[in-house]
Amino acid sequence: MRAVRTGRVVLVPVGPNNARDLWEVLNAPDLRKFQDIPRVPAEEFERQVRSRPRQLRPNATGRFEWLLRAGDPERPIGWISLRVNDRTPRVGEVGYSLVYEARGHGYASEALQAVIDEAFATAELDEIQACIVPENGASRRVLDRNGFREERLLKSGAVIRGRHVDVLLFSVTRASWDRARREHAERSATRSAR
Ligand SMILES: CC(C)(COP(=O)(O)OP(=O)(O)OC[C@H]1O[C@@H](n2cnc3c(N)ncnc32)[C@H](O)[C@@H]1OP(=O)(O)O)[C@@H](O)C(=O)NCCC(=O)NCCS
């Protein structure tokens, strides 16, 4: 996996060297309301990270994750992950979070755009999915801004703090990503021809 720099955010691949930084972010307050984040000791988390795949490439499966860094001085502000299941190796699922102080600046939307580009271009996925609880308006807006479409409600689709909850499934396809990129390129060409 490679590091990716967007306009304001650096996506640093998570590996044994920075697993503890991610572990600290995972334990920041106000992250568990809408998602399940297992509480594990730092050493166990580092062991889990060591067993993850190293390279995002076609047909690679497992959990790929980036620590998000931004600000001046630059510091960890959250994470974004892409999970690819063995049973559906052409479909990925994204997840993301920002620490409380980093919200409301567009960092999550910027990071998600970068991971979508990386997943379609490098891993050659056909579809990327995301699941949110219906009341997570901030996360829904992040998905909307990145071209995800609401697909359907999954009854008891997730477990949060030990309780089964319904989740909305969103997805973006390679075809719609290609179309959006072509339209963007055409608009840029028209602007520079004026
Ligand atoms: C979901 C979550 C990552 C969204 O964070 P966020 O800061 O709202 O999302 P972004 O970083 O994309 O920021 C977008 C917001 O910043 C605002 N913003 C301010 N300055 C901006 C700028 N320069 N550029 C873009 N957006 C900017 C936007 O208007 C937008 O606000 P709005 O959604 O109220 O319209 C965050 O709420 C979170 O971590 N929640 C807890 C964990 C969680 O729920 N994770 C998702 C589980 S599915």
GROMACS .gro file of C-alpha atoms and ligand atoms in nm:
model
  242
    1MET     CA    1   0.000   0.000   0.000
    2ARG     CA    2   0.117   0.348  -0.069
    3ALA     CA    3   0.070   0.676   0.114
    4VAL     CA    4  -0.169   0.913  -0.061
    5ARG     CA    5  -0.170   1.291  -0.025
    6THR     CA    6  -0.489   1.480  -0.105
    7GLY     CA    7  -0.518   1.859  -0.086
    8ARG     CA    8  -0.510   1.868   0.295
    9VAL     CA    9  -0.500   1.509   0.421
   10VAL     CA   10  -0.224   1.248   0.417
   11LEU     CA   11  -0.339   0.885   0.412
   12VAL     CA   12  -0.061   0.678   0.571
   13PRO     CA   13  -0.089   0.298   0.532
   14VAL     CA   14  -0.135   0.129   0.868
   15GLY     CA   15   0.138  -0.120   0.950
   16PRO     CA   16   0.327  -0.244   1.257
   17ASN     CA   17   0.521   0.088   1.278
   18ASN     CA   18   0.212   0.308   1.329
   19ALA     CA   19  -0.046   0.059   1.463
   20ARG     CA   20  -0.022   0.219   1.807
   21ASP     CA   21  -0.106   0.564   1.665
   22LEU     CA   22  -0.421   0.414   1.515
   23TRP     CA   23  -0.499   0.233   1.841
   24GLU     CA   24  -0.488   0.567   2.023
   25VAL     CA   25  -0.724   0.725   1.770
   26LEU     CA   26  -0.958   0.425   1.803
   27ASN     CA   27  -0.981   0.496   2.173
   28ALA     CA   28  -1.064   0.865   2.133
   29PRO     CA   29  -1.402   0.970   2.275
   30ASP     CA   30  -1.721   0.995   2.065
   31LEU     CA   31  -1.637   0.732   1.802
   32ARG     CA   32  -1.856   0.444   1.915
   33LYS     CA   33  -2.205   0.591   1.890
   34PHE     CA   34  -2.277   0.466   1.537
   35GLN     CA   35  -2.029   0.181   1.492
   36ASP     CA   36  -1.877  -0.119   1.661
   37ILE     CA   37  -1.510  -0.075   1.750
   38PRO     CA   38  -1.377  -0.369   1.949
   39ARG     CA   39  -1.179  -0.270   2.258
   40VAL     CA   40  -0.853  -0.462   2.250
   41PRO     CA   41  -0.522  -0.399   2.425
   42ALA     CA   42  -0.259  -0.216   2.217
   43GLU     CA   43  -0.036  -0.527   2.193
   44GLU     CA   44  -0.324  -0.740   2.059
   45PHE     CA   45  -0.413  -0.467   1.809
   46GLU     CA   46  -0.051  -0.455   1.687
   47ARG     CA   47  -0.058  -0.834   1.643
   48GLN     CA   48  -0.377  -0.807   1.436
   49VAL     CA   49  -0.223  -0.537   1.217
   50ARG     CA   50   0.087  -0.752   1.154
   51SER     CA   51  -0.134  -1.027   1.008
   52ARG     CA   52  -0.302  -0.798   0.756
   53PRO     CA   53  -0.224  -0.801   0.383
   54ARG     CA   54   0.052  -0.558   0.276
   55GLN     CA   55  -0.039  -0.480  -0.083
   56LEU     CA   56  -0.359  -0.342  -0.230
   57ARG     CA   57  -0.374  -0.507  -0.572
   58PRO     CA   58  -0.624  -0.699  -0.789
   59ASN     CA   59  -0.776  -0.996  -0.602
   60ALA     CA   60  -0.611  -0.904  -0.271
   61THR     CA   61  -0.848  -0.960   0.020
   62GLY     CA   62  -0.850  -0.856   0.383
   63ARG     CA   63  -0.848  -0.522   0.563
   64PHE     CA   64  -0.656  -0.228   0.419
   65GLU     CA   65  -0.637   0.076   0.637
   66TRP     CA   66  -0.490   0.425   0.637
   67LEU     CA   67  -0.424   0.658   0.927
   68LEU     CA   68  -0.542   1.008   0.837
   69ARG     CA   69  -0.312   1.297   0.923
   70ALA     CA   70  -0.378   1.668   0.878
   71GLY     CA   71  -0.335   2.008   1.036
   72ASP     CA   72  -0.042   2.225   1.132
   73PRO     CA   73   0.141   2.067   1.306
   74GLU     CA   74   0.027   1.754   1.124
   75ARG     CA   75  -0.124   1.494   1.359
   76PRO     CA   76  -0.344   1.181   1.343
   77ILE     CA   77  -0.708   1.286   1.288
   78GLY     CA   78  -0.879   0.957   1.208
   79TRP     CA   79  -0.872   0.654   0.984
   80ILE     CA   80  -1.026   0.509   0.671
   81SER     CA   81  -1.046   0.140   0.586
   82LEU     CA   82  -1.128  -0.079   0.289
   83ARG     CA   83  -1.231  -0.438   0.352
   84VAL     CA   84  -1.242  -0.698   0.076
   85ASN     CA   85  -1.405  -1.029   0.156
   86ASP     CA   86  -1.268  -1.360   0.019
   87ARG     CA   87  -1.617  -1.453  -0.102
   88THR     CA   88  -1.664  -1.130  -0.303
   89PRO     CA   89  -1.315  -1.021  -0.410
   90ARG     CA   90  -1.444  -0.757  -0.658
   91VAL     CA   91  -1.644  -0.573  -0.389
   92GLY     CA   92  -1.497  -0.357  -0.113
   93GLU     CA   93  -1.652  -0.198   0.195
   94VAL     CA   94  -1.526   0.131   0.333
   95GLY     CA   95  -1.535   0.261   0.689
   96TYR     CA   96  -1.401   0.589   0.829
   97SER     CA   97  -1.396   0.810   1.137
   98LEU     CA   98  -1.252   1.139   1.249
   99VAL     CA   99  -1.168   1.242   1.602
  100TYR     CA  100  -1.419   1.499   1.727
  101GLU     CA  101  -1.195   1.807   1.684
  102ALA     CA  102  -1.124   1.724   1.317
  103ARG     CA  103  -1.488   1.712   1.205
  104GLY     CA  104  -1.658   1.979   0.996
  105HIS     CA  105  -1.360   2.057   0.767
  106GLY     CA  106  -1.422   1.817   0.477
  107TYR     CA  107  -1.133   1.585   0.571
  108ALA     CA  108  -1.341   1.264   0.565
  109SER     CA  109  -1.491   1.339   0.223
  110GLU     CA  110  -1.147   1.421   0.086
  111ALA     CA  111  -0.999   1.096   0.224
  112LEU     CA  112  -1.289   0.887   0.095
  113GLN     CA  113  -1.244   1.026  -0.256
  114ALA     CA  114  -0.878   0.920  -0.244
  115VAL     CA  115  -0.961   0.567  -0.127
  116ILE     CA  116  -1.229   0.525  -0.393
  117ASP     CA  117  -0.978   0.627  -0.661
  118GLU     CA  118  -0.718   0.392  -0.514
  119ALA     CA  119  -0.963   0.100  -0.486
  120PHE     CA  120  -1.096   0.127  -0.841
  121ALA     CA  121  -0.761   0.207  -1.003
  122THR     CA  122  -0.522  -0.017  -0.805
  123ALA     CA  123  -0.736  -0.300  -0.671
  124GLU     CA  124  -0.963  -0.303  -0.979
  125LEU     CA  125  -1.278  -0.347  -0.771
  126ASP     CA  126  -1.619  -0.334  -0.943
  127GLU     CA  127  -1.813  -0.190  -0.651
  128ILE     CA  128  -1.752  -0.020  -0.316
  129GLN     CA  129  -2.010  -0.039  -0.042
  130ALA     CA  130  -2.066   0.137   0.289
  131CYS     CA  131  -2.312   0.074   0.570
  132ILE     CA  132  -2.444   0.339   0.806
  133VAL     CA  133  -2.711   0.351   1.072
  134PRO     CA  134  -2.995   0.568   0.934
  135GLU     CA  135  -2.951   0.839   1.199
  136ASN     CA  136  -2.584   0.901   1.107
  137GLY     CA  137  -2.650   1.214   0.899
  138ALA     CA  138  -2.285   1.327   0.888
  139SER     CA  139  -2.174   0.995   0.742
  140ARG     CA  140  -2.461   0.993   0.491
  141ARG     CA  141  -2.345   1.335   0.365
  142VAL     CA  142  -1.987   1.206   0.325
  143LEU     CA  143  -2.123   0.922   0.107
  144ASP     CA  144  -2.354   1.154  -0.092
  145ARG     CA  145  -2.065   1.389  -0.168
  146ASN     CA  146  -1.868   1.094  -0.306
  147GLY     CA  147  -2.133   0.960  -0.542
  148PHE     CA  148  -2.263   0.670  -0.329
  149ARG     CA  149  -2.626   0.568  -0.385
  150GLU     CA  150  -2.855   0.434  -0.116
  151GLU     CA  151  -2.938   0.072  -0.206
  152ARG     CA  152  -3.147  -0.086   0.070
  153LEU     CA  153  -3.207  -0.133   0.442
  154LEU     CA  154  -3.039  -0.437   0.595
  155LYS     CA  155  -3.250  -0.549   0.889
  156SER     CA  156  -3.026  -0.631   1.187
  157GLY     CA  157  -2.731  -0.567   0.954
  158ALA     CA  158  -2.483  -0.477   1.228
  159VAL     CA  159  -2.414  -0.515   1.597
  160ILE     CA  160  -2.335  -0.192   1.785
  161ARG     CA  161  -2.249  -0.210   2.154
  162GLY     CA  162  -2.391  -0.561   2.169
  163ARG     CA  163  -2.727  -0.478   2.004
  164HIS     CA  164  -2.847  -0.574   1.656
  165VAL     CA  165  -2.933  -0.264   1.454
  166ASP     CA  166  -3.068  -0.194   1.104
  167VAL     CA  167  -2.822  -0.036   0.861
  168LEU     CA  168  -2.853   0.132   0.524
  169LEU     CA  169  -2.639  -0.011   0.246
  170PHE     CA  170  -2.484   0.242   0.006
  171SER     CA  171  -2.271   0.169  -0.299
  172VAL     CA  172  -2.074   0.326  -0.579
  173THR     CA  173  -1.990   0.126  -0.892
  174ARG     CA  174  -1.685   0.135  -1.115
  175ALA     CA  175  -1.913   0.247  -1.403
  176SER     CA  176  -2.043   0.552  -1.213
  177TRP     CA  177  -1.689   0.637  -1.095
  178ASP     CA  178  -1.563   0.617  -1.458
  179ARG     CA  179  -1.851   0.837  -1.574
  180ALA     CA  180  -1.784   1.098  -1.304
  181ARG     CA  181  -1.413   1.107  -1.391
  182ARG     CA  182  -1.488   1.150  -1.764
  183GLU     CA  183  -1.735   1.432  -1.692
  184HIS     CA  184  -1.483   1.601  -1.463
  185ALA     CA  185  -1.211   1.579  -1.733
  186GLU     CA  186  -1.450   1.720  -1.996
  187ARG     CA  187  -1.545   2.013  -1.771
  188SER     CA  188  -1.176   2.089  -1.704
  189ALA     CA  189  -1.098   2.075  -2.078
  190THR     CA  190  -1.389   2.311  -2.158
  191ARG     CA  191  -1.276   2.555  -1.889
  192SER     CA  192  -0.916   2.565  -2.011
  193ALA     CA  193  -1.032   2.606  -2.377
  194ARG     CA  194  -1.222   2.927  -2.286
  195LIG     C1  195  -1.879   1.050   0.984
  195LIG     C2  196  -1.774   1.155   1.005
  195LIG     C3  197  -1.637   1.100   0.962
  195LIG     C4  198  -1.808   1.276   0.919
  195LIG     O1  199  -1.720   1.381   0.950
  195LIG     P1  200  -1.743   1.526   0.886
  195LIG     O2  201  -1.638   1.613   0.940
  195LIG     O3  202  -1.885   1.567   0.899
  195LIG     O4  203  -1.720   1.499   0.732
  195LIG     P2  204  -1.617   1.573   0.638
  195LIG     O5  205  -1.481   1.564   0.696
  195LIG     O6  206  -1.637   1.526   0.502
  195LIG     O7  207  -1.661   1.726   0.655
  195LIG     C5  208  -1.777   1.771   0.589
  195LIG     C6  209  -1.835   1.887   0.663
  195LIG     O8  210  -1.734   1.988   0.678
  195LIG     C7  211  -1.785   2.112   0.625
  195LIG     N1  212  -1.668   2.188   0.575
  195LIG     C8  213  -1.615   2.294   0.641
  195LIG     N2  214  -1.507   2.338   0.573
  195LIG     C9  215  -1.493   2.261   0.464
  195LIG    C10  216  -1.399   2.258   0.356
  195LIG     N3  217  -1.298   2.346   0.348
  195LIG     N4  218  -1.415   2.164   0.259
  195LIG    C11  219  -1.515   2.077   0.265
  195LIG     N5  220  -1.607   2.073   0.368
  195LIG    C12  221  -1.596   2.164   0.466
  195LIG    C13  222  -1.886   2.070   0.521
  195LIG     O9  223  -1.980   2.170   0.495
  195LIG    C14  224  -1.949   1.949   0.585
  195LIG    O10  225  -2.047   1.984   0.680
  195LIG     P3  226  -2.199   1.925   0.662
  195LIG    O11  227  -2.189   1.777   0.646
  195LIG    O12  228  -2.265   1.967   0.788
  195LIG    O13  229  -2.249   1.989   0.538
  195LIG    C15  230  -1.766   1.201   1.154
  195LIG    O14  231  -1.890   1.255   1.191
  195LIG    C16  232  -1.731   1.088   1.251
  195LIG    O15  233  -1.617   1.048   1.260
  195LIG     N6  234  -1.830   1.040   1.326
  195LIG    C17  235  -1.810   0.936   1.428
  195LIG    C18  236  -1.774   0.803   1.371
  195LIG    C19  237  -1.867   0.762   1.259
  195LIG    O16  238  -1.988   0.778   1.267
  195LIG     N7  239  -1.807   0.705   1.153
  195LIG    C20  240  -1.882   0.658   1.038
  195LIG    C21  241  -1.943   0.527   1.064
  195LIG     S1  242  -2.038   0.477   0.922
   0.00000   0.00000   0.00000
